[in-house]
XYZ file of C-alpha atoms in Angstrom:
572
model
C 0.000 0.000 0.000
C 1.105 3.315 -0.434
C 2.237 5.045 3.014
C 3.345 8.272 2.042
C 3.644 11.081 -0.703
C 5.833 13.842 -0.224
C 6.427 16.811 -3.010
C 8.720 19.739 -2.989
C 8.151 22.603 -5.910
C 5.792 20.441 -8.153
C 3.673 23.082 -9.811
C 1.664 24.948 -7.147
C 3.026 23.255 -4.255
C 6.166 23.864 -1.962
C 6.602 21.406 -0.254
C 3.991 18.913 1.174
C 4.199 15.452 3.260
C 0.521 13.400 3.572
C 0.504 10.003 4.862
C -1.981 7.077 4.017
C -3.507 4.390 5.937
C -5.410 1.224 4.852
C -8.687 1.113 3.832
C -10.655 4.305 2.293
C -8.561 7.625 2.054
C -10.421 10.327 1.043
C -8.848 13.779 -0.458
C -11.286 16.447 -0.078
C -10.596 20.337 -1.666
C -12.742 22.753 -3.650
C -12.609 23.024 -7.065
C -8.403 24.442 -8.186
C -7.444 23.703 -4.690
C -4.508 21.230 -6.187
C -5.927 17.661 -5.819
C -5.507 16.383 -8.822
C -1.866 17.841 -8.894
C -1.259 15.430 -6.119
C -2.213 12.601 -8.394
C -0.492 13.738 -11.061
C 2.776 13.701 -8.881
C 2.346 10.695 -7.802
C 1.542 9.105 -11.247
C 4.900 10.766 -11.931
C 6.723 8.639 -9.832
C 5.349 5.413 -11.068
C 6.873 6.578 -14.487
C 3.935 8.423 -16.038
C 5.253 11.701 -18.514
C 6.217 14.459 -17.100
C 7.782 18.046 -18.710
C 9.810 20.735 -17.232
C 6.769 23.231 -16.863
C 5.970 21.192 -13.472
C 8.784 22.707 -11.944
C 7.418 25.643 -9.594
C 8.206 28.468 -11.286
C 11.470 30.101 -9.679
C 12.686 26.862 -8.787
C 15.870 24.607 -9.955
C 14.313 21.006 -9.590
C 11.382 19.646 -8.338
C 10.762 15.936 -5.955
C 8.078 13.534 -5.456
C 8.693 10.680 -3.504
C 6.301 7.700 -2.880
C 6.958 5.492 0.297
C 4.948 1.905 -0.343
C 4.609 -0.983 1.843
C 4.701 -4.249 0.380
C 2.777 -7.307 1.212
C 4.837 -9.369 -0.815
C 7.863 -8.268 -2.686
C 8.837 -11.352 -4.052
C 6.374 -10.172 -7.381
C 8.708 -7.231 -8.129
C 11.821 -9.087 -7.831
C 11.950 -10.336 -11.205
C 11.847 -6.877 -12.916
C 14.637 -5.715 -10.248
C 16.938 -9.159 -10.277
C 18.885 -7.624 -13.053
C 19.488 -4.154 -11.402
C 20.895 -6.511 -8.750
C 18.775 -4.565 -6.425
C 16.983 -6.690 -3.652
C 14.104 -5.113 -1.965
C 12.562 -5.355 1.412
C 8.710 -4.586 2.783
C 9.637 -0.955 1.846
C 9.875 0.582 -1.682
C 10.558 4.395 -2.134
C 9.810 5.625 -5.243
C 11.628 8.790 -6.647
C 11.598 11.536 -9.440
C 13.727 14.461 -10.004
C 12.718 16.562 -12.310
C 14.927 19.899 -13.270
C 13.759 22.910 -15.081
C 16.103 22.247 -17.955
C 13.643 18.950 -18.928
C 15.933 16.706 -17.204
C 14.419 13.847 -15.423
C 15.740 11.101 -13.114
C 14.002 7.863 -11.593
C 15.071 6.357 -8.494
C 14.014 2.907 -6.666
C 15.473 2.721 -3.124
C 18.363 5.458 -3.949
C 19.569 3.494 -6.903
C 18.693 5.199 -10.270
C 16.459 2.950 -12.102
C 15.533 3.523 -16.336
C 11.645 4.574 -16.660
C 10.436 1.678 -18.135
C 11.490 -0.459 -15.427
C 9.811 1.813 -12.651
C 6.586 2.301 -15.332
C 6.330 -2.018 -15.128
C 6.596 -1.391 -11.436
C 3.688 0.819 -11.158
C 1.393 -1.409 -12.710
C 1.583 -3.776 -9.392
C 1.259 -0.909 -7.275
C -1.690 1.315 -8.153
C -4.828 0.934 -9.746
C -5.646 4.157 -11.184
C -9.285 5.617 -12.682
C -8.970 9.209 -13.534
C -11.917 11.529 -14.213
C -12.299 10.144 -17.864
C -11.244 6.858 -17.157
C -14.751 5.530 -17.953
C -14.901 6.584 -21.681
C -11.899 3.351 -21.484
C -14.858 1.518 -21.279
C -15.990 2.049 -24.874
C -12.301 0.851 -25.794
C -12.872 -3.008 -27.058
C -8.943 -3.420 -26.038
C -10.343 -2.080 -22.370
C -12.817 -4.682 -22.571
C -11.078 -7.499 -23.205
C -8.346 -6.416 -20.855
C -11.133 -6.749 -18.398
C -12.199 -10.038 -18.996
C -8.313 -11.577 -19.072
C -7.981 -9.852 -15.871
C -10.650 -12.504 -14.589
C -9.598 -15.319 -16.479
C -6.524 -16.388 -15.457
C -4.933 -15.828 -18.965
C -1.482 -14.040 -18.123
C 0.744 -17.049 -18.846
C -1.271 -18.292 -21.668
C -1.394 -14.691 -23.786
C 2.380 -14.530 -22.750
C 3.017 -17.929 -24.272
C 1.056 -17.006 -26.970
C 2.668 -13.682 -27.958
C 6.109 -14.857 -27.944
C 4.790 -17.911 -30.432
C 2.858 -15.081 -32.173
C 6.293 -13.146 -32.717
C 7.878 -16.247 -33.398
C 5.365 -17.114 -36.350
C 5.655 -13.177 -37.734
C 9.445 -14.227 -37.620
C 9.469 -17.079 -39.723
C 6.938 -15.610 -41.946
C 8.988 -13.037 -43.283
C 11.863 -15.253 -43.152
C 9.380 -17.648 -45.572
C 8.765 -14.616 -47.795
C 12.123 -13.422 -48.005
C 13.124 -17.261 -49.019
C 10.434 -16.610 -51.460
C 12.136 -13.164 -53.107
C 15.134 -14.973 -53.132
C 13.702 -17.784 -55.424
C 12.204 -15.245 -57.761
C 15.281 -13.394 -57.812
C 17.555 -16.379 -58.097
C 15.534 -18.146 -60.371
C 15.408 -15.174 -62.802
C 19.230 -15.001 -62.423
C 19.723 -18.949 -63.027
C 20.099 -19.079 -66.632
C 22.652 -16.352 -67.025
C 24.394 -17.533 -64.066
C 24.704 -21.329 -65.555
C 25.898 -19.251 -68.560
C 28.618 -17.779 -67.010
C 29.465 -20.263 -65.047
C 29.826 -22.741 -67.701
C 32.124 -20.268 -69.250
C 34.928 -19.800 -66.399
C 34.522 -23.543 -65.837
C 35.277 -23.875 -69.232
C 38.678 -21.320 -69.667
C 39.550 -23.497 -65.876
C 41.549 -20.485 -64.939
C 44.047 -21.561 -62.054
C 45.138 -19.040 -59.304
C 48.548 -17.203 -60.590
C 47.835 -19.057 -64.097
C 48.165 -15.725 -66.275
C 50.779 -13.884 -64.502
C 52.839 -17.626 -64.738
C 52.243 -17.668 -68.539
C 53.396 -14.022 -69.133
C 56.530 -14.544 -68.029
C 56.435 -18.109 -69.586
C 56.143 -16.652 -73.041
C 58.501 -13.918 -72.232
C 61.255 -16.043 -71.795
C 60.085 -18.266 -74.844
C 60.199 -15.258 -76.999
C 63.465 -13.881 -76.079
C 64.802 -17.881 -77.161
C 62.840 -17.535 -80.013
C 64.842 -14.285 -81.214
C 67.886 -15.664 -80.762
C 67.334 -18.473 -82.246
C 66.417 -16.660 -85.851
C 69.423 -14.834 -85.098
C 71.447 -17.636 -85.182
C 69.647 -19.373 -87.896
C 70.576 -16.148 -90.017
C 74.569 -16.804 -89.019
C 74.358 -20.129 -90.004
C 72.862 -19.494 -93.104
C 75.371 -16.823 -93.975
C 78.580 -18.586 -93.311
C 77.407 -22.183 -93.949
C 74.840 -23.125 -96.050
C 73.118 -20.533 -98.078
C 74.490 -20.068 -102.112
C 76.868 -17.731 -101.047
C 78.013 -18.035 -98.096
C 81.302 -17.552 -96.217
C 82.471 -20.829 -96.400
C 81.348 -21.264 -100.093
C 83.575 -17.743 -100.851
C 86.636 -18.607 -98.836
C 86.890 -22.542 -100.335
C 86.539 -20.879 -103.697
C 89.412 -18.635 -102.707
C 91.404 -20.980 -101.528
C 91.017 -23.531 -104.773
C 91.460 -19.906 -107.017
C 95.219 -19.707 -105.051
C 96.108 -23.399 -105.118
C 95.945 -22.944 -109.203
C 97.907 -19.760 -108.706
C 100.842 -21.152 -107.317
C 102.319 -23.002 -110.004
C 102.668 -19.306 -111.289
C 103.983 -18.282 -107.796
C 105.219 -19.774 -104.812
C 104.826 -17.271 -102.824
C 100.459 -17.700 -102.567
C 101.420 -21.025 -101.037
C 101.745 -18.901 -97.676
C 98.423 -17.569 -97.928
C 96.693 -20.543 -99.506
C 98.021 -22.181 -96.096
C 96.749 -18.925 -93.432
C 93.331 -19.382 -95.708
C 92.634 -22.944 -94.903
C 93.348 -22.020 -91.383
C 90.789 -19.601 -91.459
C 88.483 -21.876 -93.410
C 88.632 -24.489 -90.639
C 88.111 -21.417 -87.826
C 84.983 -20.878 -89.223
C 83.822 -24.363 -89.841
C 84.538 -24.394 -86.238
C 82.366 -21.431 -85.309
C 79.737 -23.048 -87.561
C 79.402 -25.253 -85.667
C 79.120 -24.076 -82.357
C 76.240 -22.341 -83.914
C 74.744 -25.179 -84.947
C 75.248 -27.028 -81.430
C 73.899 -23.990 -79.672
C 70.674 -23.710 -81.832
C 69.982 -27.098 -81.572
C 69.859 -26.768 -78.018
C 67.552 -24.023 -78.046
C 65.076 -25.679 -80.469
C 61.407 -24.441 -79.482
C 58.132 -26.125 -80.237
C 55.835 -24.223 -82.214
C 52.767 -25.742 -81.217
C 54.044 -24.962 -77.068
C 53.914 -21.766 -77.831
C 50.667 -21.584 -80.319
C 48.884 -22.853 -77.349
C 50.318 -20.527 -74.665
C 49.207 -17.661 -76.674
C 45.482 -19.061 -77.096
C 45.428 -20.016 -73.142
C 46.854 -16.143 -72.466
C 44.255 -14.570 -74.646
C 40.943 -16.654 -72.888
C 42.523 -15.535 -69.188
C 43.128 -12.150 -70.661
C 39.427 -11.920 -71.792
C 38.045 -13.291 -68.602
C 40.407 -10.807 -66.629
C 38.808 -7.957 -68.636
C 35.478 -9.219 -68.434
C 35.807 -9.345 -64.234
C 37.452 -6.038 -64.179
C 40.816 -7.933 -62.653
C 42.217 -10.976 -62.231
C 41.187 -12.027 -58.594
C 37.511 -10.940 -59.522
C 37.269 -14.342 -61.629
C 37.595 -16.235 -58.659
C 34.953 -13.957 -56.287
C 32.262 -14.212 -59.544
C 33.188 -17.727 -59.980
C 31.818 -18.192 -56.002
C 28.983 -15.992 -56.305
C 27.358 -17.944 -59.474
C 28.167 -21.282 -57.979
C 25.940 -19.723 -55.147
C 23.186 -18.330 -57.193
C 22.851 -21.897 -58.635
C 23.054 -23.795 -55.311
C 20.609 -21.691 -54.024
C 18.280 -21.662 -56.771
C 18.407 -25.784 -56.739
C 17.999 -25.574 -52.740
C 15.552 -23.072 -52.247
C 12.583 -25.264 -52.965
C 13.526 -27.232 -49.942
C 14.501 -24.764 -47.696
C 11.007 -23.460 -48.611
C 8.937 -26.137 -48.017
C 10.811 -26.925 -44.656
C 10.221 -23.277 -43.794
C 6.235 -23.730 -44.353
C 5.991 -27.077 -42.377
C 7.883 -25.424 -39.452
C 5.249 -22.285 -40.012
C 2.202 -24.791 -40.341
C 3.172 -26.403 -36.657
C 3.400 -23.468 -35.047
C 0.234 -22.397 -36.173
C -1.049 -26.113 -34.476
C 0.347 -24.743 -31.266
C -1.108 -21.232 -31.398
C -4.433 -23.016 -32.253
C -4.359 -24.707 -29.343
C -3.283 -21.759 -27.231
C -6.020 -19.584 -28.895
C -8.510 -22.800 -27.500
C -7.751 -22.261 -24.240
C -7.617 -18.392 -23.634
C -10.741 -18.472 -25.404
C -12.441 -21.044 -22.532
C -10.871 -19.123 -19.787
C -12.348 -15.666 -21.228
C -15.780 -17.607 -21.813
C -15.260 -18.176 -17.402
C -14.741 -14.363 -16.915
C -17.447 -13.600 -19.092
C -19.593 -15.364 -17.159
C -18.212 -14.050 -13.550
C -19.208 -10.556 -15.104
C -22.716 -11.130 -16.374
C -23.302 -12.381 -12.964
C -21.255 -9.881 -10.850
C -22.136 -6.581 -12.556
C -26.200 -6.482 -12.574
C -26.109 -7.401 -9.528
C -23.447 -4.158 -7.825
C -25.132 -2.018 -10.628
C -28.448 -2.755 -9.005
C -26.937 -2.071 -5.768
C -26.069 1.161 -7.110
C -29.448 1.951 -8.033
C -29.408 0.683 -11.787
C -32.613 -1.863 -11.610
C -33.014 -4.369 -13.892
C -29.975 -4.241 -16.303
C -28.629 -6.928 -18.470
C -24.980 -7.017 -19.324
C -23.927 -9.500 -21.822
C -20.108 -9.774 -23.189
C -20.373 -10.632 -27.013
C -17.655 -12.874 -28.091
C -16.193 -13.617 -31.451
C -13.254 -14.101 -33.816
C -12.556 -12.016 -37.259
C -12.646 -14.213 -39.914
C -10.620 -14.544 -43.156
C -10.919 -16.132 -46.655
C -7.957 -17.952 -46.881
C -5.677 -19.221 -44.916
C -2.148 -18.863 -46.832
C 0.849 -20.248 -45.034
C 2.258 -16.660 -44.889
C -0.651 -15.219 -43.774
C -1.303 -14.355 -39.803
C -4.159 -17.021 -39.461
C -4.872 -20.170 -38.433
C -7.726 -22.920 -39.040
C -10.803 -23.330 -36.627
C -13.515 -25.729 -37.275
C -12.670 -25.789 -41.142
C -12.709 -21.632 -40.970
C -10.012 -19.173 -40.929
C -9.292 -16.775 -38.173
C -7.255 -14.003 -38.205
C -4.288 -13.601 -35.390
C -5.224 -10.847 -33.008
C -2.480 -9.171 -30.522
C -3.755 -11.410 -27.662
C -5.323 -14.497 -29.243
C -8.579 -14.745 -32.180
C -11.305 -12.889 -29.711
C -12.842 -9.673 -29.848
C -15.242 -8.343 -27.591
C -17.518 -5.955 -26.787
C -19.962 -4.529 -23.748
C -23.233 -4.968 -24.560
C -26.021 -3.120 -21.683
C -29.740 -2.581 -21.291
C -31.393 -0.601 -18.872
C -35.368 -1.507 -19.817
C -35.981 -4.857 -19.716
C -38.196 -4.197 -22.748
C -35.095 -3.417 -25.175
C -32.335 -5.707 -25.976
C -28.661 -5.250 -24.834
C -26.724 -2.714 -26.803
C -23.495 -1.421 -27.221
C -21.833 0.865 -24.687
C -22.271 4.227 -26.057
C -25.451 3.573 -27.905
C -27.008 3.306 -24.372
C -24.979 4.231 -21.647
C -24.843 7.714 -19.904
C -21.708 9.554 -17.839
C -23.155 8.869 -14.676
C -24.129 5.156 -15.770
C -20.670 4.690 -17.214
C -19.187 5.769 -14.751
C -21.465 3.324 -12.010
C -20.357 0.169 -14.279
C -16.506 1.359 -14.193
C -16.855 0.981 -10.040
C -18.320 -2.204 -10.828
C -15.885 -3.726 -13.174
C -13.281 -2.328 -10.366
C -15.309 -3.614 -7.690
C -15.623 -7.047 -9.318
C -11.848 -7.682 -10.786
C -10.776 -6.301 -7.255
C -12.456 -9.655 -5.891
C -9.925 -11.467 -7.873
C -6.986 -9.486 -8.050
C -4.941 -8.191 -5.029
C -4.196 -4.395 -6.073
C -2.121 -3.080 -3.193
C -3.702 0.392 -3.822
C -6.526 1.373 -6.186
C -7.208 5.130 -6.939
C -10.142 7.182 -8.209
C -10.224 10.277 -9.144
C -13.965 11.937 -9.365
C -16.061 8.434 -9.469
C -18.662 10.199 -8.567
C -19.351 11.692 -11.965
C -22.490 12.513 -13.018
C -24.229 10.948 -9.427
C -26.091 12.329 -6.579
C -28.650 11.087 -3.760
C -29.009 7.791 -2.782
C -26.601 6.727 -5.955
C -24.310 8.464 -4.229
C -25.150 6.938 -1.149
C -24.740 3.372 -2.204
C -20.859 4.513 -4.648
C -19.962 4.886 -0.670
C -21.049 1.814 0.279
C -19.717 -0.159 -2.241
C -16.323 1.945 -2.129
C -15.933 1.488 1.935
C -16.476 -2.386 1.070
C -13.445 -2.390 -1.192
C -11.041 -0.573 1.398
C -11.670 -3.436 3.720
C -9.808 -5.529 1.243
C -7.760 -2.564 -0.323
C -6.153 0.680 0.107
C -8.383 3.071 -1.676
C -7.361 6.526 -2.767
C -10.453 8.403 -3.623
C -10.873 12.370 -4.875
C -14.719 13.339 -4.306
C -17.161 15.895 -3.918
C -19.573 14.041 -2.200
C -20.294 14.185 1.114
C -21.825 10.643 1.023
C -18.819 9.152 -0.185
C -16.576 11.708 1.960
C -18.302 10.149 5.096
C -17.423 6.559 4.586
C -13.344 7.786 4.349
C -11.404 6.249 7.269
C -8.499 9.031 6.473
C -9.380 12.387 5.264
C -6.803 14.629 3.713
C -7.798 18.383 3.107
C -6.433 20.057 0.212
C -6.232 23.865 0.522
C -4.794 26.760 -1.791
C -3.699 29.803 -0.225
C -2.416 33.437 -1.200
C 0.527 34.553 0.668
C 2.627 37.516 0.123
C 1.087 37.680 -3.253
C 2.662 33.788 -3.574
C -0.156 30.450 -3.818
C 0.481 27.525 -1.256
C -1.138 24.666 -1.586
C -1.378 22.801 1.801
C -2.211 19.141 2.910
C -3.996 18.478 5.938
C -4.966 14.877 7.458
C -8.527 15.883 9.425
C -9.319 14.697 13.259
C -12.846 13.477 13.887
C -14.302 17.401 14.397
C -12.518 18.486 11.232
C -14.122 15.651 9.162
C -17.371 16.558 10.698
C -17.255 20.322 9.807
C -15.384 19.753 5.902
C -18.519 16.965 5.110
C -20.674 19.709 6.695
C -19.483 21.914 3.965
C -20.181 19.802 1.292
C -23.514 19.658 2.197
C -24.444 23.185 2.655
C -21.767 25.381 1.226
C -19.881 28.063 2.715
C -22.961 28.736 5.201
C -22.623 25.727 7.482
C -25.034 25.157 10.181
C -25.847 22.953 13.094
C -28.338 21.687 10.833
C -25.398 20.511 8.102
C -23.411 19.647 10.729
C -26.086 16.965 12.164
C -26.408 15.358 8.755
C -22.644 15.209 8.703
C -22.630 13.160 11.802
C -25.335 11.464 10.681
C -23.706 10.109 7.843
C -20.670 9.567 9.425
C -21.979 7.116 11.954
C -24.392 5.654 9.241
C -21.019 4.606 7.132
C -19.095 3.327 9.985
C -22.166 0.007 10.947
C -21.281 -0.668 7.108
């Protein structure tokens, strides 16, 4: 339960400490004395928005800090386990909140992230503002509502995660499905391609290899013309060296019978002669050993030209290699993606068995709260003066056409139902008040005051099944008076005997069954407004109900009625 609330320079107020007890608080004030600023503070520490303009103006930073008592903190320790922060009977709520729109949450003294200490707050208070009952036209409301009394939490839990699973996997189906489109479309000029770098068979390093391969094979191959040339010069060709000089030296040995002395150079010529016989053949020797095959070196030239068009077709080199990968994948993917497919869609189609069979039994627990409510409401409504009403929950499921794999559905009965956020069921309120009319939707019949009546109900009746520590209503009395009033008390002092019940009002009916009234006052001083908090003794409460039933003017008269009702509320 909440024990205290204390605020320091939160819009109007300075500074201001009020403590709580169990059962029925009530917060009395006139109309702009600041009552609702106290809920809005301490909605603020439970997380709710805030904004730098509820800073009092002249001031740095302003602090709300909620003190709650806990019947059993064991529920909260799962959102705090990994904050390592382990809590005790006592949980103090903070928020800072500077002028600059900086904001700070704290649990305990340790700073905590908002969303944590927003989860928190849901186990803590139960709030209904002044327009909370127009949440009852809301079919999300409603059906919140009836999980609330059908013991759903683990089921729609279960069934989300599947549900997010299932979204998962469908647009991992679909994107399989792209893919196959895409790949397909890409297949035959892949293949293509493929078949063409498979055919070439280049080999990592192949073309640089084969450059310098024919490098060196043409350098031989010039020298070896070069020396063919030499050959042919001095040795074989019509006139060549050889031929010349043994014609020479036959010319001389005729000569000599004429004169003796050519015999000297008949004899230097033949050496000469022989010299280059010699060299001859050293020319031969040496270009027999560098003897090239033609055909080598055709082929080298074709094998350089196909890796020299595939290295211009793949921008370099390397490239061949990287495309040569990314085809083979195209085309193992295209062959594979069939499978992968249908795999994908049998792993879809049994989840969607599972969900079904989730969906089954949220559905039969919601058809048990339905019934606790159809029971439960008439019967507080008519205790709030609302005679003879029906209230029936219509259930039902959105239907669909077909039922695709990739579609968020699932089969029913041989029908198709569309995947809601919290399972296949819709519903909605349906109400009469004249037994002589059927029920009908919300707003078609309903009126403030009546809405309002049926949101204390609903309250009243999940309240019986659900242990809110501390449940909060601002202005419930909407749009009631009289004996209605009269009977909102009743029904409101019944639930503080099982709750702690926060309630702002106007009424001296339901002021008089408060077991702790707090007095909300705004005053002008020194041209500054206070806003003040005041917990009321017995006399007080007397006189402030006393003024709620006669205005300013109060006399003995108003204050017998307020005593009156007073004691009346206390044999309840």
């Amino acid at each position: 339960m909440l024990q205290s609330l204390y605020i320091k320079n939160f819009a109007l107020i300075d500074e201001v400490f009020i403590e709580f007890e169990p059962g029925l608080n009530i917060i009395l004030g006139e109309t702009g004395a600041g009552k609702s600023i106290l809920i809005d503070a301490l909605m603020t520490t439970l997380g709710e928005r805030t904004s730098p303009e509820m800073v009092k103006s002249g001031e740095n930073k302003a602090i709300v800090e909620a003190i709650f008592q806990l019947d059993n903190p064991k529920v909260l320790q799962e959102i705090l386990k990994e904050f390592d922060e382990d809590i005790s009977n006592t949980l103090i709520l903070r928020r800072e909140i500077t002028a600059k729109g900086q904001s700070r949450c704290f649990i305990n003294d340790t700073p905590f992230p908002l969303n944590q200490v927003k989860e928190i707050g849901t186990y803590l208070i139960d709030f209904h503002g002044q327009h909370s009952h127009q949440q009852l036209l809301s079919p999300k409301f409603q059906l919140d509502l009836i999980d609330s009394l059908s013991n759903n939490d683990e089921l729609i839990e279960q069934y989300i995660q599947l549900k997010k699973l299932l979204e998962n996997k469908i647009e991992e189906l679909k994107s399989l499905e792209s893919d196959f489109l895409k790949y397909s479309k890409e297949k035959d000029t892949s293949e293509f391609e493929l078949n063409e770098i498979l055919r070439i068979n280049p080999q990592p390093n192949e073309l640089q290899n084969i450059e310098k391969e024919l490098k060196k094979l043409e350098n031989i191959e010039l020298l070896n013309n070069g020396l063919t040339e030499i050959y042919e010069k001095i040795y074989e060709s019509e006139s060549s060296v050889i031929d010349l000089l043994s014609f020479t030296a036959k010319k001389l040995n005729t000569l000599i019978r004429y004169d003796e002395s050519l015999e000297h150079i008949l004899r230097e010529l033949e050496v000469i002669i022989h010299q280059i016989s010699e060299i001859s053949k050293e020319i031969s020797n040496k270009f027999n050993k560098l003897s090239l095959d033609p055909d080598y070196i055709e082929n080298l030239r074709h094998r350089l030209s196909d890796l020299r068009y595939l290295e211009k077709k793949y921008i370099n080199y390397e490239n061949i290699f990287t495309e040569k990968a990314r085809l083979e994948s195209i085309i193992k993917n295209t062959n594979n993606i069939e499978k992968f497919i249908e795999e994908k869609s049998s792993e879809i189609k049994n989840l969607k068995k599972q969900i079904t069979q989730i969906t089954k039994e949220i559905h039969n627990n919601r058809l048990n709260g339905i019934e606790i409510l159809e029971t439960k409401i008439p019967e507080i409504l008519d205790e709030l003066g609302m005679k003879n009403v029906r209230f029936k929950v219509e259930i039902y499921q959105e239907e669909t056409k077909e039922n695709n794999v990739e579609d968020l559905s699932v089969e029913l009965d041989t029908k198709y139902y569309k995947l809601l956020p919290k399972g296949l069921d819709k519903v909605e309120f349906l109400i009469s008040t004249n037994p002589n009319t059927k029920p009908m939707p919300l707003e078609n019949i309903a009126s403030g005051g009546e809405l309002s009546r049926l949101m204390l109900a609903l309250k009243s009746t999940t309240a019986e099944y659900h242990k809110f520590p501390t449940m909060i209503f601002d202005e419930i009395d909407t749009g009631i008076s009289g004996k209605i009033a009269s009977r909102t008390a009743q029904l409101m002092k019944k639930l503080g005997k099982n709750h702690q019940v926060i309630a702002i009002t106007h009424l001296p009916q339901i002021a008089s069954a408060g077991s702790n009234i707090i007095l909300i006052e705004k005053k002008e001083q020194s041209g500054n407004i206070k806003v003040k908090a005041t917990e009321l003794n017995y006399e007080q409460k007397i006189f402030e109900i006393a003024r709620l039933l006669s205005g300013e003017s109060i006399t003995e008269f108003a204050l017998e009625n307020a005593r009156r009702l007073v004691e009346e509320t206390k044999e309840l």
